Amino acid sequence: PTFTGGGEAEVMVFVTGREHVNQTFPFTVLDNRKSQLSYAFPPDGKAGGTTRVEVEISRFGTLSDAITPTTADFVVVHTDRPATEATATLAGFRLLADGSTAVMDIDLSRAQSSVLSATVTVKLCFVTQTCDKRTATFPFTFRDPTSAHVLYFNPAQTFTDGLVPMVVFVENLPSACNASDIVVNMGAANSSSVTLIRGSASPGGTDATIELVIPGAAAPSTVSPRLLIPKAGLSLPFGGSFAYIQPPDPIISPSTGVQPKAASLLTETFIQLEVQSFAGVIATSDIVVEFRWPCPAPCTAGVTAVRPVVQSYRRMDESAYPTAIQDVVVTIKTPILSLSLESSAVQIVVFHAQQPLRQATYDNFGMRDPTSPTVSGMATDEGFVGTSSIKVRASASTEVSALVTNAKSAIVDLVVGDVSYDMSASLFDPTARQAYAVWTQPGDTEGLLTVSPSGAFVYGQTRYESNCGASCTTACCGEGACPLCACSHSCFALQYYDDLQPFITFNTALEGPEIGGTQILVTVARLPQVDEVRELSVIFDGQHYAETFLVSSSDEETKLQVYSPAVDMGSLPTRSVPVEIVVTARPDRNVFLEGGFMYRAVDPVVSNVAPTTGKSTGGVPVTVTIRYFPVGAIGFEFDSVRLSDDNVTVAENTVQRTIVTFRTPATLPGIKTVRVFPKSNPFSDKAKFFDFVVEDASQIALRPFIPVESMHQPPAGSTDRLFVSNYPAYATEATINWRGTATGAAGVDVTVTPTISVSGGVATMQYLRPTAASVGAAVATLTVRPTDPAIRSVVSDKVVQWAYTFYDGRAIRFTSASPSSLPTSASLYGRAVSLNPLVRARIQNFPQETAVSQVTVYLGGTREAKVVGVEHTLTCPMVTVSCPGNRSVVVFESPNIDSPIEWQGEIAAGGGP
């Protein structure tokens, strides 16, 4: 209902006529006409200049208003200071897609160089309404441009273990300070071991980067870091808080974390443990492994523990910082145990020597006596097989068979739980020392044992003597030792499972980058049938809903195509999260992907920048392609100057690829650093840098298409053209010289004089193709000089160079392939489809009589592609060295592959490459 003015409401739900049967909960009602500041960044800037601040204000737009606000008419910005002290100017304004959130750029200026704190007020005022609700304020500080100041730092949080690197950027660091003078206070602890990297000079000293290792904390907390330089009397706040968060407990995967899963009591065996989220390791002595099992009477300690020797370890991510929490693989050697037990289920415990309370455990590691009777094979009428444990259905009875090796006598009794079962078959082979039993295990129709989707274990024994004693129960098998059983026996386990519960029958790889977008194909048996994908959800880590496509669904199985969502990795290089598939109407029939999904931290990669050069006059559109860039608003800095949103256009921004174009500003020539960053976290490690070359606008430049190769003995009279922009308006003369490189066309030195015609500042140069004595690489140099001596005395020659190749016009030569890169797969109506596109390889001087059956195409040296066609074009008889060559096209079908790869191709004809 309408709630004028907004505020906190209490909602009551009750049964009509029985109002005393009720529940209440609070509910916050927002006044959708009252604005609220989301953020203003940065919070401060240098006095004596102008700082652009980006401000986001929610519930600031039109909502139900019929008029859309514009910059010129409706936005008023001012500070609480006179204009002589500080001014605020609105530089840009836009509404986000929701129509009510405003993002604006505000230029805050102060001519004086002294410190000043101001409050900035932003208002949106329509003619038909007052401004009291569409108002937001934020503080801003003009700081001394000569004083030392912490500009920003990264990261902003880590686990309480600490011991990971931090980078701090400081302006105006006193020049007399050294690294030994600097201490970084992180609340209760200091980091005095720092590295100092000085940058450019600034009014108060130099700008600098400080690298340090974050100290640990006793408990999760939020601190306000400070940079301390006692020598200079400085205590600089970081300008933001730092969070110590609770570290995750280490985990050993129950399915793949221990290999092998059993060992002999009598021999040493190497075991590999894969431990996730383990505290930083420097040496093997940091890792403690214990084998634990219940000790038999008269032991009073309850548990016997043995520590095997840790042989070695390796980090799963070799690039991870050594002392950071990370995943490790530990190799140990099992001890030789002198036990009077036929077998023992041992618990493996792994912990860091400095963190003994954070333990990873693995239950039921098998320590076997190879001379004792052992259940070594089990099977059911459902087709399940196992060694000493097996699954049985809960809804009905199951026929179970068990094979015992090292048996000294026949099985006289078979007990499961506290029930002795009749065996429908019992065999004993004294020569092979094998015993065999078959019995019918009843279902758990009352649900007494099935306590979870994965089921519950009930233990059993095959007994070879009848004098086991009243104190002998099968429960001891779960503890790994049966000291109260006086008879010879072997243990096994039955796992009751909900056979009506859905389960995964197929899934593709369950790992991918943190930014999401990994395709997972899943087949689920017994999932309740759905007609539309909106009837189910695939949930990562209990909170992230995945983009999902329904391939098919029936009572027997459901097939899904799932794309992993993005997650926050914190400081972890890898992170495993649970993945749940649930039908909305039947949440009791949910299913989890075994082992969950493993996320890997990825670093954005700038895969392409085009063009990489531009004129100093600015206005050059530059398109940047980035892989794994965060989704959201994107910002650019060009030579440390932030570009306005008007100069940035985003064409594509997905978890896999971002394509964005910006226009260069007018600037001086030189190599400029460009920084592209997510606006949600401008100083995160997701920001990327690349160089852009700014050319003098007065310098000549070559325009496509640029001749980059020719035959070293070209046909007589053959010509090429060169197009040159920014060509001088005064009279000129030009020469083009080709000089061979030391490892290419050595000894070649040829110069030609082109004919020149100029139109609109672009010169067209036509020249005879050069004749070279040898083939190989060369450097072409165009030199343009004034013909008027008076101009020549004040204007230098204009020179441009490019790489050039002389080739043998009669040799067999690969010239191009189209396409040169191919996708491995594509999505069609939400489904993955394989691609086998055709590739056309162009070859010069290929044998003209070659047929399709005589051509073989190899990719990567081993992969053969299917050749579907050969086309020949005879341009002239091969009788003179000046023949431009015959041309052939080989058409082949690219093979289907599952992941990106770069291949070297080889084409063979008639048995020769």
CSV table of N, CA and C in Angstrom, one decimal, residues 618-747:
chain,number,residue,atom,x,y,z
A,618,GLY,N,44.9,14.8,-32.0
A,618,GLY,CA,43.8,14.1,-31.3
A,618,GLY,C,42.7,13.7,-32.2
A,619,GLY,N,41.6,13.1,-31.5
A,619,GLY,CA,40.4,12.7,-32.2
A,619,GLY,C,40.5,11.4,-32.9
A,620,VAL,N,41.6,10.6,-32.7
A,620,VAL,CA,41.8,9.3,-33.3
A,620,VAL,C,41.0,8.3,-32.6
A,621,PRO,N,40.0,7.6,-33.3
A,621,PRO,CA,39.3,6.5,-32.6
A,621,PRO,C,40.2,5.3,-32.5
A,622,VAL,N,40.3,4.8,-31.2
A,622,VAL,CA,41.2,3.6,-30.9
A,622,VAL,C,40.3,2.5,-30.3
A,623,THR,N,40.3,1.4,-31.0
A,623,THR,CA,39.4,0.3,-30.5
A,623,THR,C,40.3,-0.7,-29.7
A,624,VAL,N,39.9,-1.0,-28.5
A,624,VAL,CA,40.6,-1.9,-27.6
A,624,VAL,C,39.8,-3.2,-27.3
A,625,THR,N,40.4,-4.3,-27.5
A,625,THR,CA,39.8,-5.6,-27.2
A,625,THR,C,40.4,-6.2,-26.0
A,626,ILE,N,39.7,-6.6,-24.9
A,626,ILE,CA,40.2,-7.1,-23.7
A,626,ILE,C,39.5,-8.4,-23.3
A,627,ARG,N,40.2,-9.4,-23.0
A,627,ARG,CA,39.6,-10.6,-22.5
A,627,ARG,C,39.6,-10.6,-21.0
A,628,TYR,N,38.5,-11.1,-20.4
A,628,TYR,CA,38.3,-11.3,-19.0
A,628,TYR,C,38.2,-10.0,-18.2
A,629,PHE,N,37.7,-9.0,-18.8
A,629,PHE,CA,37.6,-7.7,-18.2
A,629,PHE,C,36.2,-7.6,-17.4
A,630,PRO,N,36.2,-7.0,-16.2
A,630,PRO,CA,34.9,-7.0,-15.4
A,630,PRO,C,33.8,-6.3,-16.2
A,631,VAL,N,32.6,-6.8,-16.1
A,631,VAL,CA,31.4,-6.3,-16.7
A,631,VAL,C,31.0,-5.0,-15.9
A,632,GLY,N,30.7,-3.9,-16.6
A,632,GLY,CA,30.3,-2.7,-16.0
A,632,GLY,C,30.9,-1.5,-16.7
A,633,ALA,N,30.7,-0.3,-16.0
A,633,ALA,CA,31.2,0.9,-16.6
A,633,ALA,C,32.7,0.9,-16.7
A,634,ILE,N,33.2,1.5,-17.8
A,634,ILE,CA,34.6,1.4,-18.2
A,634,ILE,C,35.2,2.9,-18.3
A,635,GLY,N,36.4,3.1,-17.7
A,635,GLY,CA,37.0,4.4,-17.8
A,635,GLY,C,38.4,4.3,-18.4
A,636,PHE,N,38.9,5.4,-18.9
A,636,PHE,CA,40.2,5.5,-19.6
A,636,PHE,C,41.0,6.7,-19.0
A,637,GLU,N,42.3,6.4,-18.9
A,637,GLU,CA,43.2,7.5,-18.6
A,637,GLU,C,44.2,7.5,-19.7
A,638,PHE,N,44.4,8.7,-20.4
A,638,PHE,CA,45.4,8.8,-21.5
A,638,PHE,C,46.5,9.7,-21.0
A,639,ASP,N,47.7,9.2,-20.8
A,639,ASP,CA,48.8,10.0,-20.3
A,639,ASP,C,48.4,10.6,-19.0
A,640,SER,N,47.8,9.9,-18.1
A,640,SER,CA,47.4,10.3,-16.7
A,640,SER,C,46.2,11.3,-16.7
A,641,VAL,N,45.6,11.5,-17.9
A,641,VAL,CA,44.5,12.4,-17.9
A,641,VAL,C,43.2,11.6,-18.2
A,642,ARG,N,42.2,11.7,-17.3
A,642,ARG,CA,41.0,10.9,-17.4
A,642,ARG,C,40.2,11.4,-18.6
A,643,LEU,N,39.7,10.5,-19.4
A,643,LEU,CA,38.9,10.8,-20.5
A,643,LEU,C,37.4,10.9,-20.1
A,644,SER,N,36.7,11.8,-20.7
A,644,SER,CA,35.2,11.9,-20.3
A,644,SER,C,34.5,10.8,-21.0
A,645,ASP,N,33.3,10.5,-20.5
A,645,ASP,CA,32.5,9.4,-21.0
A,645,ASP,C,32.1,9.7,-22.5
A,646,ASP,N,32.0,11.0,-22.9
A,646,ASP,CA,31.7,11.3,-24.2
A,646,ASP,C,32.7,10.7,-25.2
A,647,ASN,N,33.9,10.5,-24.8
A,647,ASN,CA,35.0,10.0,-25.7
A,647,ASN,C,35.1,8.5,-25.6
A,648,VAL,N,34.2,7.8,-24.9
A,648,VAL,CA,34.3,6.4,-24.7
A,648,VAL,C,33.0,5.7,-25.2
A,649,THR,N,33.1,4.7,-26.1
A,649,THR,CA,32.0,4.0,-26.6
A,649,THR,C,32.2,2.5,-26.4
A,650,VAL,N,31.3,1.8,-25.7
A,650,VAL,CA,31.4,0.4,-25.4
A,650,VAL,C,30.6,-0.4,-26.5
A,651,ALA,N,31.3,-1.2,-27.3
A,651,ALA,CA,30.5,-2.0,-28.3
A,651,ALA,C,30.1,-3.3,-27.7
A,652,GLU,N,30.9,-3.9,-26.8
A,652,GLU,CA,30.6,-5.2,-26.3
A,652,GLU,C,31.3,-5.3,-24.9
A,653,ASN,N,30.6,-5.8,-23.9
A,653,ASN,CA,31.1,-5.9,-22.6
A,653,ASN,C,30.5,-7.2,-21.9
A,654,THR,N,31.2,-8.3,-22.2
A,654,THR,CA,30.8,-9.6,-21.6
A,654,THR,C,31.9,-10.2,-20.8
A,655,VAL,N,31.6,-11.3,-20.1
A,655,VAL,CA,32.6,-11.9,-19.2
A,655,VAL,C,33.8,-12.4,-20.0
A,656,GLN,N,33.6,-12.7,-21.3
A,656,GLN,CA,34.7,-13.3,-22.1
A,656,GLN,C,35.4,-12.2,-22.9
A,657,ARG,N,34.7,-11.2,-23.4
A,657,ARG,CA,35.3,-10.2,-24.2
A,657,ARG,C,34.7,-8.8,-24.1
A,658,THR,N,35.6,-7.8,-24.0
A,658,THR,CA,35.1,-6.4,-24.0
A,658,THR,C,35.8,-5.7,-25.2
A,659,ILE,N,34.9,-5.0,-25.9
A,659,ILE,CA,35.4,-4.2,-27.1
A,659,ILE,C,34.9,-2.8,-26.8
A,660,VAL,N,35.9,-1.8,-26.7
A,660,VAL,CA,35.6,-0.5,-26.3
A,660,VAL,C,36.4,0.5,-27.2
A,661,THR,N,35.9,1.6,-27.6
A,661,THR,CA,36.6,2.6,-28.4
A,661,THR,C,36.6,3.9,-27.7
A,662,PHE,N,37.8,4.5,-27.7
A,662,PHE,CA,38.0,5.9,-27.2
A,662,PHE,C,38.6,6.8,-28.2
A,663,ARG,N,38.5,8.1,-28.0
A,663,ARG,CA,39.1,9.1,-28.9
A,663,ARG,C,40.2,9.7,-28.2
A,664,THR,N,41.4,9.8,-28.9
A,664,THR,CA,42.6,10.4,-28.3
A,664,THR,C,42.4,11.9,-28.1
A,665,PRO,N,43.0,12.4,-27.0
A,665,PRO,CA,43.0,13.9,-26.9
A,665,PRO,C,44.2,14.5,-27.6
A,666,ALA,N,44.1,15.8,-27.9
A,666,ALA,CA,45.2,16.5,-28.4
A,666,ALA,C,46.4,16.5,-27.4
A,667,THR,N,47.6,16.2,-27.9
A,667,THR,CA,48.7,16.1,-26.9
A,667,THR,C,50.0,16.3,-27.7
A,668,LEU,N,51.1,16.3,-27.0
A,668,LEU,CA,52.4,16.4,-27.6
A,668,LEU,C,52.8,15.0,-28.1
A,669,PRO,N,53.7,14.9,-29.1
A,669,PRO,CA,54.1,13.6,-29.7
A,669,PRO,C,54.9,12.8,-28.6
A,670,GLY,N,54.9,11.5,-28.8
A,670,GLY,CA,55.6,10.7,-27.9
A,670,GLY,C,54.9,9.4,-27.6
A,671,ILE,N,55.5,8.5,-26.7
A,671,ILE,CA,54.8,7.3,-26.3
A,671,ILE,C,54.0,7.6,-25.1
A,672,LYS,N,52.7,7.4,-25.2
A,672,LYS,CA,51.8,7.7,-24.1
A,672,LYS,C,51.2,6.4,-23.4
A,673,THR,N,51.1,6.4,-22.1
A,673,THR,CA,50.5,5.2,-21.4
A,673,THR,C,49.0,5.4,-21.3
A,674,VAL,N,48.3,4.4,-21.7
A,674,VAL,CA,46.9,4.4,-21.5
A,674,VAL,C,46.5,3.4,-20.5
A,675,ARG,N,45.6,3.8,-19.6
A,675,ARG,CA,45.1,2.9,-18.5
A,675,ARG,C,43.6,2.7,-18.7
A,676,VAL,N,43.1,1.5,-18.8
A,676,VAL,CA,41.7,1.2,-18.9
A,676,VAL,C,41.3,0.5,-17.6
A,677,PHE,N,40.2,0.9,-17.0
A,677,PHE,CA,39.9,0.4,-15.7
A,677,PHE,C,38.4,0.2,-15.5
A,678,PRO,N,38.0,-0.7,-14.6
A,678,PRO,CA,36.5,-0.7,-14.2
A,678,PRO,C,36.2,0.4,-13.3
A,679,LYS,N,35.1,1.2,-13.6
A,679,LYS,CA,34.8,2.3,-12.8
A,679,LYS,C,34.3,1.9,-11.4
A,680,SER,N,33.9,0.6,-11.3
A,680,SER,CA,33.4,0.1,-10.0
A,680,SER,C,34.6,0.0,-9.0
A,681,ASN,N,35.8,-0.1,-9.5
A,681,ASN,CA,37.0,-0.2,-8.6
A,681,ASN,C,38.2,0.3,-9.4
A,682,PRO,N,38.3,1.6,-9.6
A,682,PRO,CA,39.3,2.2,-10.5
A,682,PRO,C,40.7,1.8,-10.3
A,683,PHE,N,41.1,1.4,-9.0
A,683,PHE,CA,42.5,1.1,-8.7
A,683,PHE,C,42.7,-0.3,-8.4
A,684,SER,N,41.8,-1.2,-8.9
A,684,SER,CA,42.0,-2.6,-8.7
A,684,SER,C,43.0,-3.2,-9.6
A,685,ASP,N,43.4,-4.4,-9.3
A,685,ASP,CA,44.4,-5.1,-10.2
A,685,ASP,C,43.8,-5.5,-11.5
A,686,LYS,N,42.5,-5.2,-11.8
A,686,LYS,CA,41.9,-5.5,-13.1
A,686,LYS,C,42.2,-4.4,-14.1
A,687,ALA,N,42.7,-3.2,-13.6
A,687,ALA,CA,43.1,-2.2,-14.6
A,687,ALA,C,44.2,-2.6,-15.4
A,688,LYS,N,44.2,-2.3,-16.7
A,688,LYS,CA,45.3,-2.7,-17.6
A,688,LYS,C,45.9,-1.5,-18.3
A,689,PHE,N,47.2,-1.6,-18.7
A,689,PHE,CA,47.9,-0.6,-19.3
A,689,PHE,C,48.4,-1.0,-20.7
A,690,PHE,N,48.5,0.0,-21.6
A,690,PHE,CA,49.2,-0.3,-22.9
A,690,PHE,C,49.7,1.0,-23.4
A,691,ASP,N,50.6,1.0,-24.4
A,691,ASP,CA,51.2,2.2,-24.9
A,691,ASP,C,50.5,2.6,-26.2
A,692,PHE,N,50.5,3.9,-26.4
A,692,PHE,CA,49.9,4.4,-27.7
A,692,PHE,C,50.9,5.5,-28.2
A,693,VAL,N,51.3,5.4,-29.4
A,693,VAL,CA,52.3,6.3,-30.0
A,693,VAL,C,51.6,7.5,-30.6
A,694,VAL,N,51.9,8.7,-30.1
A,694,VAL,CA,51.4,9.9,-30.7
A,694,VAL,C,52.4,10.5,-31.7
A,695,GLU,N,52.0,10.6,-32.9
A,695,GLU,CA,52.9,11.1,-33.9
A,695,GLU,C,52.7,12.6,-34.1
A,696,ASP,N,53.8,13.2,-34.5
A,696,ASP,CA,53.8,14.7,-34.9
A,696,ASP,C,52.8,14.8,-36.1
A,697,ALA,N,51.8,15.7,-35.9
A,697,ALA,CA,50.8,15.9,-36.9
A,697,ALA,C,51.4,16.4,-38.3
A,698,SER,N,52.6,17.0,-38.2
A,698,SER,CA,53.2,17.5,-39.4
A,698,SER,C,54.1,16.4,-40.1
A,699,GLN,N,54.2,15.2,-39.5
A,699,GLN,CA,55.1,14.2,-40.1
A,699,GLN,C,54.2,13.4,-41.1
A,700,ILE,N,54.9,13.0,-42.2
A,700,ILE,CA,54.2,12.2,-43.2
A,700,ILE,C,54.0,10.8,-42.7
A,701,ALA,N,53.0,10.2,-43.3
A,701,ALA,CA,52.6,8.8,-42.8
A,701,ALA,C,52.1,8.0,-44.0
A,702,LEU,N,52.4,6.7,-44.1
A,702,LEU,CA,51.9,5.9,-45.1
A,702,LEU,C,50.5,5.5,-44.9
A,703,ARG,N,49.7,5.4,-46.0
A,703,ARG,CA,48.3,5.0,-45.9
A,703,ARG,C,48.2,3.6,-46.6
A,704,PRO,N,47.3,2.8,-46.2
A,704,PRO,CA,47.0,1.5,-46.9
A,704,PRO,C,46.7,1.8,-48.3
A,705,PHE,N,47.0,0.9,-49.2
A,705,PHE,CA,47.7,-0.3,-48.9
A,705,PHE,C,49.2,-0.1,-49.2
A,706,ILE,N,50.1,-0.6,-48.3
A,706,ILE,CA,51.5,-0.3,-48.4
A,706,ILE,C,52.2,-1.5,-49.0
A,707,PRO,N,52.9,-1.4,-50.1
A,707,PRO,CA,53.7,-2.5,-50.7
A,707,PRO,C,54.7,-3.0,-49.7
A,708,VAL,N,54.7,-4.2,-49.3
A,708,VAL,CA,55.6,-4.8,-48.3
A,708,VAL,C,56.4,-5.9,-48.9
A,709,GLU,N,56.2,-6.3,-50.2
A,709,GLU,CA,57.0,-7.4,-50.8
A,709,GLU,C,56.9,-7.3,-52.3
A,710,SER,N,57.9,-7.9,-53.0
A,710,SER,CA,57.9,-8.0,-54.4
A,710,SER,C,58.9,-9.1,-54.8
A,711,MET,N,58.8,-9.5,-56.1
A,711,MET,CA,59.8,-10.5,-56.6
A,711,MET,C,61.2,-9.8,-56.7
A,712,HIS,N,62.2,-10.5,-56.4
A,712,HIS,CA,63.5,-9.8,-56.4
A,712,HIS,C,63.9,-9.5,-57.9
A,713,GLN,N,63.3,-10.3,-58.9
A,713,GLN,CA,63.6,-10.0,-60.3
A,713,GLN,C,62.2,-9.7,-60.9
A,714,PRO,N,61.6,-8.6,-60.8
A,714,PRO,CA,60.2,-8.3,-61.2
A,714,PRO,C,60.2,-8.2,-62.8
A,715,PRO,N,59.0,-8.4,-63.3
A,715,PRO,CA,58.8,-8.2,-64.8
A,715,PRO,C,59.2,-6.8,-65.2
A,716,ALA,N,59.8,-6.6,-66.3
A,716,ALA,CA,60.2,-5.3,-66.8
A,716,ALA,C,59.0,-4.4,-66.9
A,717,GLY,N,59.2,-3.2,-66.4
A,717,GLY,CA,58.1,-2.1,-66.4
A,717,GLY,C,57.1,-2.3,-65.4
A,718,SER,N,57.1,-3.3,-64.5
A,718,SER,CA,56.1,-3.4,-63.5
A,718,SER,C,56.3,-2.3,-62.4
A,719,THR,N,55.1,-1.8,-61.9
A,719,THR,CA,55.2,-0.6,-61.0
A,719,THR,C,54.4,-0.9,-59.7
A,720,ASP,N,54.6,-0.1,-58.7
A,720,ASP,CA,53.8,-0.1,-57.5
A,720,ASP,C,53.5,1.3,-57.1
A,721,ARG,N,52.5,1.4,-56.2
A,721,ARG,CA,52.1,2.8,-55.8
A,721,ARG,C,52.2,2.9,-54.2
A,722,LEU,N,52.5,4.0,-53.8
A,722,LEU,CA,52.6,4.3,-52.4
A,722,LEU,C,51.8,5.6,-52.1
A,723,PHE,N,50.9,5.5,-51.1
A,723,PHE,CA,50.1,6.6,-50.7
A,723,PHE,C,50.6,7.2,-49.4
A,724,VAL,N,50.8,8.6,-49.4
A,724,VAL,CA,51.4,9.2,-48.3
A,724,VAL,C,50.5,10.4,-47.8
A,725,SER,N,50.1,10.4,-46.6
A,725,SER,CA,49.3,11.4,-46.0
A,725,SER,C,50.1,12.5,-45.3
A,726,ASN,N,49.5,13.6,-45.0
A,726,ASN,CA,50.2,14.8,-44.4
A,726,ASN,C,51.3,15.3,-45.3
A,727,TYR,N,51.1,15.2,-46.6
A,727,TYR,CA,52.2,15.5,-47.5
A,727,TYR,C,52.3,17.1,-47.5
A,728,PRO,N,53.6,17.6,-47.5
A,728,PRO,CA,53.8,19.0,-47.5
A,728,PRO,C,53.2,19.7,-48.7
A,729,ALA,N,52.8,21.0,-48.5
A,729,ALA,CA,52.2,21.8,-49.6
A,729,ALA,C,53.3,22.4,-50.4
A,730,TYR,N,54.5,22.5,-49.9
A,730,TYR,CA,55.6,23.1,-50.7
A,730,TYR,C,56.2,22.1,-51.7
A,731,ALA,N,56.9,22.6,-52.7
A,731,ALA,CA,57.5,21.7,-53.7
A,731,ALA,C,58.5,20.8,-53.1
A,732,THR,N,58.5,19.5,-53.5
A,732,THR,CA,59.3,18.5,-52.9
A,732,THR,C,59.9,17.6,-54.0
A,733,GLU,N,60.9,16.8,-53.6
A,733,GLU,CA,61.4,15.7,-54.4
A,733,GLU,C,61.5,14.5,-53.4
A,734,ALA,N,61.4,13.3,-54.0
A,734,ALA,CA,61.4,12.1,-53.1
A,734,ALA,C,62.2,11.0,-53.7
A,735,THR,N,62.7,10.2,-52.8
A,735,THR,CA,63.4,8.9,-53.2
A,735,THR,C,63.0,7.8,-52.3
A,736,ILE,N,63.0,6.6,-52.8
A,736,ILE,CA,62.7,5.4,-52.0
A,736,ILE,C,63.9,4.4,-52.1
A,737,ASN,N,64.5,4.1,-51.0
A,737,ASN,CA,65.6,3.2,-51.0
A,737,ASN,C,65.3,1.9,-50.3
A,738,TRP,N,65.8,0.8,-50.8
A,738,TRP,CA,65.7,-0.5,-50.2
A,738,TRP,C,67.1,-1.0,-49.8
A,739,ARG,N,67.3,-1.3,-48.6
A,739,ARG,CA,68.6,-1.8,-48.1
A,739,ARG,C,68.4,-3.1,-47.4
A,740,GLY,N,69.1,-4.2,-47.8
A,740,GLY,CA,68.9,-5.5,-47.2
A,740,GLY,C,69.4,-5.5,-45.8
A,741,THR,N,68.8,-6.4,-44.9
A,741,THR,CA,69.2,-6.5,-43.6
A,741,THR,C,70.4,-7.5,-43.5
A,742,ALA,N,71.1,-7.6,-42.4
A,742,ALA,CA,72.2,-8.4,-42.3
A,742,ALA,C,71.9,-9.9,-42.4
A,743,THR,N,70.7,-10.3,-41.9
A,743,THR,CA,70.2,-11.7,-42.0
A,743,THR,C,69.2,-11.9,-43.1
A,744,GLY,N,69.0,-10.9,-43.9
A,744,GLY,CA,68.0,-11.0,-45.0
A,744,GLY,C,68.7,-10.9,-46.4
A,745,ALA,N,68.2,-9.9,-47.2
A,745,ALA,CA,68.7,-9.7,-48.5
A,745,ALA,C,70.0,-8.9,-48.4
A,746,ALA,N,71.1,-9.6,-47.9
A,746,ALA,CA,72.3,-8.9,-47.6
A,746,ALA,C,72.9,-8.4,-48.9
A,747,GLY,N,73.5,-7.2,-48.9
A,747,GLY,CA,74.1,-6.6,-50.0
A,747,GLY,C,73.2,-5.8,-50.9
